[in-house]
Amino acid sequence: MNCKSNTLRDAVVLALAVGAGGTATAAYAQESSNPTNLDRIEVTGSRIRGSEMETQQPIISLDRQTLEKQGFTSVADVLQNLTSAGSPAISRADALASGENVGGYYIDIRNLGAPRTLVLINGKRAGATTGGYQDLGQIPFSSIERIDILKDGASSIYGSDAIAGVVNIITRKRFDGAEAGAYFGQFSEGDSDTEQYWLTIGSQGERGGVTLPAEYYKQDPVFAKDRDFSAYGNAGPDYPGSGWSPVSYNGSWSGPCGPGGATTWCTLNQGGDPTNVADYHPITAAEYANSNQEMYLQTGIERKSLYVNANYDLTDTVVFNADMLYNERQTHQQIAGYPYQSGSFGTPLDADSAFNPVGRDVAFRRRLWEVPRTTDSSLKTLRFAPTISGAFQIGDHAWDWDVGALWNRNDTTKTGHGDASLIATEQALGPSFINGDGVAQCGTAANPIDLGSCRPWNPLLPYGVAGQGSLSDPDLQKFLFPYYTDTGRTKTTSYTANLSGSIVTLPAGDLGLAVGVEHREESGRFVPDAFNQSGQSTGLAATTTEGKYELDEIYLELNVPILADMAFAKELSLNVATRYSDYDNFGDTTNSKFGLVWRPIDGLLIRGTYAEGFRAPTIDNLYGGIGSSFESYVDPCGIGAPNSVNGNAACNAAGVPAGYVQLGQGLVPCTAYPCQTPDQFISGSNPNLLPEKSKSKTAGIVWSPQWVEGLDLSLDWYSYKITDAIISDSVDRILRDCYVLGNASRCDGITRAADGHISAMFYGLANLGELETEGYDFGVKYRLPEFGIGQFSIDWQTSYVSKYDEAGQDSDGNDIMIGRVGDAGYFRVRSNVGVDWSLGDFSVNYTARYYSGMKESCVTNRPCTDPDHYANGEPDPVRWTGSNTFHDLQVSWKAPWNATIAIGANNVFDHQGPIMFSSPNSDFAYYGGFDYSRFIYAKYVQRF
């Protein structure tokens, strides 16, 4: 690489989860609905057409029939249940997540990160956010013919991002007739009402035709308060009150109150007079706020889609094809009202406020409970992908060609409400008085401010208590809480030309060749609301992300037959591909791939690949503005930290008091670690980033024993290594370097308040990451002989992860590789077994989805199953949880009037996963990738 310097609980729907299994044995791609030239089909992962090309790499193909036997209604849900899928990139249980990517559905193969899995639609890239996330939610489920999943690196074929694998969604074409359907479902608790309607019509003439699927989908949100694992706080039902915030909706102020007169946080007695100091008492833990009571556990979503495929035979050998897509997706998030702390913004309750009980400026804390924070995210996708393709003959050798273009535009609008304007709060908390009409008014009697311009606020008046200055007043809410609008647009433009065919016939077969060129342009802009850019609201600060880049690429692929039809060599062939990419920002890179296929006997195939890959820095990586977040971390200068260094030279120089305990939300001492900061930390992009690099290897065997008809077995080994990975320079790494290792240069971005807590920090992106993973995929598919009691088929797919290591540092600053296998989401084993039975017009499909046990670091005052555990030569106490299995069931009937009726349930036994105190892929004490409860559905499909 050369780099430049610069409703229906009783109703129930089609399709239970054959989960990860898919179809055959990860060896065979499915036919499209137009089987023309079947001997020269193009397969995901290769540009050379040929009926045997799909066997050279580990591919799973999910055809439409398979998809219809699952109880899922989106591409993302189907793919997330593959055994090779990692944790959800942005789980719908990540209620506190914010930014451009929130609201989308993404797939993460091998836990290598969603931006490292390339998503294609009919072989062309799906549109991406400025962060490189490709939203699967933009693809209408009813438009899909099949989904190919290549579990191997493919940068030599497709370019950047195809590190972990490729998902290629093939849409329906040449459909003749009409199909309409409806789906209804909900959790057994009666929430998350889901409805989906679709209509697919198509007409085919002598030379061409049109296929048009239209779809509407809506799923209501689920509240955290409606599930045991999320209702009671951050540790489940056995620890009520854990994680509750001292920044309460009751409101409190700092001063002496109650017996003894000590300074503390004081809150109003029930029925008390808010202007009378004697009517306040020290706030108790029982009066803290359980923010989960206002938060969504699962976001709501609404989607409207229209897809059109048009094709026309220009001549007998030249075809015009065009794909057009319009999708509009709306998602809705809600989290608890903002935990307002006057000390964070320099806005005390003014001494001259009509609501001040002591006549001096007082610091206060108040959860803005009456106005929960909501975000409505809208994504509109417009996509047009025309292609002209053809075929010709040179002697006995067939050739195929195509030229095409892609225009994809994603428009994002995010509307937020519930964060307070700091301009308004400063006025509302300033001087005020009771006017002659007995109404609280901003300003003074001598210099009043019109009520239309300012509304006084009494932050000491608890939630649910009426009175002047109450936050329940609609006029006050209107004054304090404006609507915030973020906008964004990303565009992908590409032009491609491809040629493939056979050059010459060798003794073992045709020498296949594919060559092609591509020019691609990526541009993106995401503009946060002016309030957020200026920092004049309680929302997370952010600035504009804007940038673009262009690239030119050329690739070459050869398929070389070496031996054929010989003893112990029915086939021996070599596939070689290389791709040169020239970017106008970082420079150029060349990536190659080698694949070998050996069939020693009929029914037995042995294959292997070696691939180089890369991921170019995204627009957000390079040109992103700054963003802010409330980070969870461990302060090594706090005495509660493992191996605390409180009192050393670096901590003393930073002004950290001896015996300091890390302070969390509300500046309350932390009782569990990592602990969330009470202040926003700032992160940013890096224009000098270089591409990530990867090397992947696979080796596999596919066996279809001839003496057992219908049985297919496959076993694949994989290994990935990623270097120069783009990661955020973590808060914990910076603190360790500064205070534990004494590297003074790493302390520059850290600001501490007088009490010792970290009040501000900046950290950015860097090519610091390294990652290695290795494992096995095992597949069994067996279609039994047909019996009098019906036809049975079994599909069993298992993924075993033997290694998943990330670069890190030990407490001495030594570079080490940290093992993650067994961490939540990094399952040692995932296994899906599906059993399908059919008899006449009836069928039953059952799937069991198995996840091996997980581990998490032990936390204070919580169960610890292995307190003596060591890792990397250091104490590493861990808590283990058991394995989990979810069962899905669907029953369907083909009605004589050409309809299909299905009922089913996902997680039919209502299994609930374990409490996880670390809240992995979630903002609650539960793994975000697990089912929340039993989901019941019903589906009707009518064909005409």
PDB file of C-alpha atoms in Angstrom, residues 691-823:
ATOM      1  CA  PRO A 691      -6.882   2.344   5.677  1.00  0.00           C
ATOM      2  CA  GLU A 692      -7.321  -0.728   7.798  1.00  0.00           C
ATOM      3  CA  LYS A 693      -5.628  -3.844   6.416  1.00  0.00           C
ATOM      4  CA  SER A 694      -6.670  -7.460   6.750  1.00  0.00           C
ATOM      5  CA  LYS A 695      -5.604 -10.962   5.865  1.00  0.00           C
ATOM      6  CA  SER A 696      -8.054 -13.847   5.932  1.00  0.00           C
ATOM      7  CA  LYS A 697      -7.705 -17.581   5.382  1.00  0.00           C
ATOM      8  CA  THR A 698     -10.309 -20.285   5.032  1.00  0.00           C
ATOM      9  CA  ALA A 699     -10.167 -24.025   4.510  1.00  0.00           C
ATOM     10  CA  GLY A 700     -13.151 -26.279   4.192  1.00  0.00           C
ATOM     11  CA  ILE A 701     -14.635 -29.569   3.152  1.00  0.00           C
ATOM     12  CA  VAL A 702     -18.062 -30.264   1.651  1.00  0.00           C
ATOM     13  CA  TRP A 703     -19.202 -33.877   1.567  1.00  0.00           C
ATOM     14  CA  SER A 704     -22.345 -35.350   0.081  1.00  0.00           C
ATOM     15  CA  PRO A 705     -21.962 -39.107   0.677  1.00  0.00           C
ATOM     16  CA  GLN A 706     -23.458 -40.965  -2.243  1.00  0.00           C
ATOM     17  CA  TRP A 707     -24.802 -43.762  -0.064  1.00  0.00           C
ATOM     18  CA  VAL A 708     -26.992 -41.336   1.922  1.00  0.00           C
ATOM     19  CA  GLU A 709     -29.180 -39.500  -0.533  1.00  0.00           C
ATOM     20  CA  GLY A 710     -30.097 -35.951   0.505  1.00  0.00           C
ATOM     21  CA  LEU A 711     -27.314 -35.554   3.091  1.00  0.00           C
ATOM     22  CA  ASP A 712     -24.823 -32.689   2.807  1.00  0.00           C
ATOM     23  CA  LEU A 713     -22.069 -31.976   5.342  1.00  0.00           C
ATOM     24  CA  SER A 714     -19.704 -29.020   5.475  1.00  0.00           C
ATOM     25  CA  LEU A 715     -16.890 -27.927   7.755  1.00  0.00           C
ATOM     26  CA  ASP A 716     -15.017 -24.641   7.268  1.00  0.00           C
ATOM     27  CA  TRP A 717     -12.121 -23.167   9.221  1.00  0.00           C
ATOM     28  CA  TYR A 718     -11.509 -19.402   9.101  1.00  0.00           C
ATOM     29  CA  SER A 719      -8.867 -16.998  10.345  1.00  0.00           C
ATOM     30  CA  TYR A 720      -8.820 -13.197  10.148  1.00  0.00           C
ATOM     31  CA  LYS A 721      -6.194 -10.676  11.163  1.00  0.00           C
ATOM     32  CA  ILE A 722      -6.884  -6.945  10.984  1.00  0.00           C
ATOM     33  CA  THR A 723      -4.121  -4.395  11.500  1.00  0.00           C
ATOM     34  CA  ASP A 724      -4.140  -0.584  11.573  1.00  0.00           C
ATOM     35  CA  ALA A 725      -7.747  -0.820  12.737  1.00  0.00           C
ATOM     36  CA  ILE A 726      -9.398   2.565  13.199  1.00  0.00           C
ATOM     37  CA  ILE A 727     -10.465   2.833  16.823  1.00  0.00           C
ATOM     38  CA  SER A 728     -11.348   5.552  19.264  1.00  0.00           C
ATOM     39  CA  ASP A 729      -8.460   6.250  21.597  1.00  0.00           C
ATOM     40  CA  SER A 730     -10.260   5.047  24.693  1.00  0.00           C
ATOM     41  CA  VAL A 731     -10.756   7.018  27.882  1.00  0.00           C
ATOM     42  CA  ASP A 732      -9.322   4.185  29.979  1.00  0.00           C
ATOM     43  CA  ARG A 733      -6.220   3.924  27.785  1.00  0.00           C
ATOM     44  CA  ILE A 734      -5.533   7.658  28.103  1.00  0.00           C
ATOM     45  CA  LEU A 735      -6.006   7.622  31.886  1.00  0.00           C
ATOM     46  CA  ARG A 736      -3.724   4.612  32.292  1.00  0.00           C
ATOM     47  CA  ASP A 737      -1.014   6.193  30.132  1.00  0.00           C
ATOM     48  CA  CYS A 738      -1.226   9.475  32.027  1.00  0.00           C
ATOM     49  CA  TYR A 739      -1.568   8.391  35.653  1.00  0.00           C
ATOM     50  CA  VAL A 740      -0.327   4.807  35.825  1.00  0.00           C
ATOM     51  CA  LEU A 741       2.536   4.964  33.309  1.00  0.00           C
ATOM     52  CA  GLY A 742       3.379   8.614  33.919  1.00  0.00           C
ATOM     53  CA  ASN A 743       3.299   9.675  30.262  1.00  0.00           C
ATOM     54  CA  ALA A 744       2.722  13.420  30.711  1.00  0.00           C
ATOM     55  CA  SER A 745       1.954  13.992  27.012  1.00  0.00           C
ATOM     56  CA  ARG A 746      -1.176  11.868  27.399  1.00  0.00           C
ATOM     57  CA  CYS A 747      -2.533  14.141  30.141  1.00  0.00           C
ATOM     58  CA  ASP A 748      -3.036  17.170  27.889  1.00  0.00           C
ATOM     59  CA  GLY A 749      -6.671  16.453  27.045  1.00  0.00           C
ATOM     60  CA  ILE A 750      -7.771  15.831  30.654  1.00  0.00           C
ATOM     61  CA  THR A 751      -9.413  18.533  32.791  1.00  0.00           C
ATOM     62  CA  ARG A 752     -10.186  18.004  36.481  1.00  0.00           C
ATOM     63  CA  ALA A 753     -12.457  20.072  38.708  1.00  0.00           C
ATOM     64  CA  ALA A 754     -11.428  21.307  42.144  1.00  0.00           C
ATOM     65  CA  ASP A 755     -12.961  18.238  43.813  1.00  0.00           C
ATOM     66  CA  GLY A 756     -10.739  15.973  41.684  1.00  0.00           C
ATOM     67  CA  HIS A 757     -13.291  14.536  39.261  1.00  0.00           C
ATOM     68  CA  ILE A 758     -12.632  14.629  35.515  1.00  0.00           C
ATOM     69  CA  SER A 759     -14.867  17.367  34.188  1.00  0.00           C
ATOM     70  CA  ALA A 760     -13.732  17.291  30.544  1.00  0.00           C
ATOM     71  CA  MET A 761     -11.696  15.131  28.181  1.00  0.00           C
ATOM     72  CA  PHE A 762     -10.919  14.999  24.468  1.00  0.00           C
ATOM     73  CA  TYR A 763     -10.016  11.824  22.616  1.00  0.00           C
ATOM     74  CA  GLY A 764      -9.931  11.042  18.912  1.00  0.00           C
ATOM     75  CA  LEU A 765      -9.498   8.293  16.300  1.00  0.00           C
ATOM     76  CA  ALA A 766      -6.266   6.510  15.452  1.00  0.00           C
ATOM     77  CA  ASN A 767      -4.959   3.476  13.544  1.00  0.00           C
ATOM     78  CA  LEU A 768      -4.180   1.777  16.855  1.00  0.00           C
ATOM     79  CA  GLY A 769      -6.272  -1.360  16.679  1.00  0.00           C
ATOM     80  CA  GLU A 770      -5.369  -4.935  15.931  1.00  0.00           C
ATOM     81  CA  LEU A 771      -7.707  -7.891  15.938  1.00  0.00           C
ATOM     82  CA  GLU A 772      -7.418 -11.625  15.338  1.00  0.00           C
ATOM     83  CA  THR A 773     -10.181 -14.202  15.220  1.00  0.00           C
ATOM     84  CA  GLU A 774     -10.352 -17.839  14.298  1.00  0.00           C
ATOM     85  CA  GLY A 775     -12.998 -20.535  14.339  1.00  0.00           C
ATOM     86  CA  TYR A 776     -15.067 -23.155  12.553  1.00  0.00           C
ATOM     87  CA  ASP A 777     -18.437 -23.416  10.829  1.00  0.00           C
ATOM     88  CA  PHE A 778     -20.125 -26.807  10.685  1.00  0.00           C
ATOM     89  CA  GLY A 779     -23.244 -27.537   8.665  1.00  0.00           C
ATOM     90  CA  VAL A 780     -25.518 -30.524   8.266  1.00  0.00           C
ATOM     91  CA  LYS A 781     -28.447 -30.586   5.907  1.00  0.00           C
ATOM     92  CA  TYR A 782     -30.440 -33.757   5.442  1.00  0.00           C
ATOM     93  CA  ARG A 783     -33.589 -34.198   3.422  1.00  0.00           C
ATOM     94  CA  LEU A 784     -34.962 -37.563   4.482  1.00  0.00           C
ATOM     95  CA  PRO A 785     -36.777 -39.927   2.139  1.00  0.00           C
ATOM     96  CA  GLU A 786     -40.470 -39.203   1.950  1.00  0.00           C
ATOM     97  CA  PHE A 787     -42.556 -41.316   4.302  1.00  0.00           C
ATOM     98  CA  GLY A 788     -46.257 -41.894   4.552  1.00  0.00           C
ATOM     99  CA  ILE A 789     -46.343 -39.469   7.461  1.00  0.00           C
ATOM    100  CA  GLY A 790     -44.740 -36.723   5.387  1.00  0.00           C
ATOM    101  CA  GLN A 791     -41.447 -35.224   4.301  1.00  0.00           C
ATOM    102  CA  PHE A 792     -38.809 -34.292   6.899  1.00  0.00           C
ATOM    103  CA  SER A 793     -35.708 -32.176   6.469  1.00  0.00           C
ATOM    104  CA  ILE A 794     -33.079 -31.121   8.985  1.00  0.00           C
ATOM    105  CA  ASP A 795     -30.806 -28.107   8.828  1.00  0.00           C
ATOM    106  CA  TRP A 796     -28.168 -27.759  11.548  1.00  0.00           C
ATOM    107  CA  GLN A 797     -25.621 -24.943  11.455  1.00  0.00           C
ATOM    108  CA  THR A 798     -22.995 -24.288  14.120  1.00  0.00           C
ATOM    109  CA  SER A 799     -20.237 -21.704  14.534  1.00  0.00           C
ATOM    110  CA  TYR A 800     -17.402 -22.259  16.994  1.00  0.00           C
ATOM    111  CA  VAL A 801     -15.045 -19.369  17.841  1.00  0.00           C
ATOM    112  CA  SER A 802     -11.659 -20.635  19.038  1.00  0.00           C
ATOM    113  CA  LYS A 803     -10.011 -17.202  19.225  1.00  0.00           C
ATOM    114  CA  TYR A 804     -11.056 -13.560  19.281  1.00  0.00           C
ATOM    115  CA  ASP A 805      -8.227 -11.315  20.468  1.00  0.00           C
ATOM    116  CA  GLU A 806      -7.957  -7.538  20.457  1.00  0.00           C
ATOM    117  CA  ALA A 807      -4.857  -5.442  21.010  1.00  0.00           C
ATOM    118  CA  GLY A 808      -4.683  -3.795  24.403  1.00  0.00           C
ATOM    119  CA  GLN A 809      -2.373  -2.984  27.285  1.00  0.00           C
ATOM    120  CA  ASP A 810      -1.868  -4.419  30.732  1.00  0.00           C
ATOM    121  CA  SER A 811      -1.583  -2.277  33.856  1.00  0.00           C
ATOM    122  CA  ASP A 812       2.150  -1.851  33.203  1.00  0.00           C
ATOM    123  CA  GLY A 813       1.536  -0.467  29.747  1.00  0.00           C
ATOM    124  CA  ASN A 814       2.767  -3.554  27.915  1.00  0.00           C
ATOM    125  CA  ASP A 815       1.081  -4.268  24.596  1.00  0.00           C
ATOM    126  CA  ILE A 816      -0.899  -7.502  24.832  1.00  0.00           C
ATOM    127  CA  MET A 817      -3.672  -9.331  22.972  1.00  0.00           C
ATOM    128  CA  ILE A 818      -6.793  -9.570  25.103  1.00  0.00           C
ATOM    129  CA  GLY A 819      -9.038 -12.585  24.596  1.00  0.00           C
ATOM    130  CA  ARG A 820     -12.734 -11.786  24.172  1.00  0.00           C
ATOM    131  CA  VAL A 821     -14.220 -15.225  23.537  1.00  0.00           C
ATOM    132  CA  GLY A 822     -16.988 -15.741  26.061  1.00  0.00           C
ATOM    133  CA  ASP A 823     -17.647 -12.032  26.561  1.00  0.00           C
TER     134      ASP A 823
END
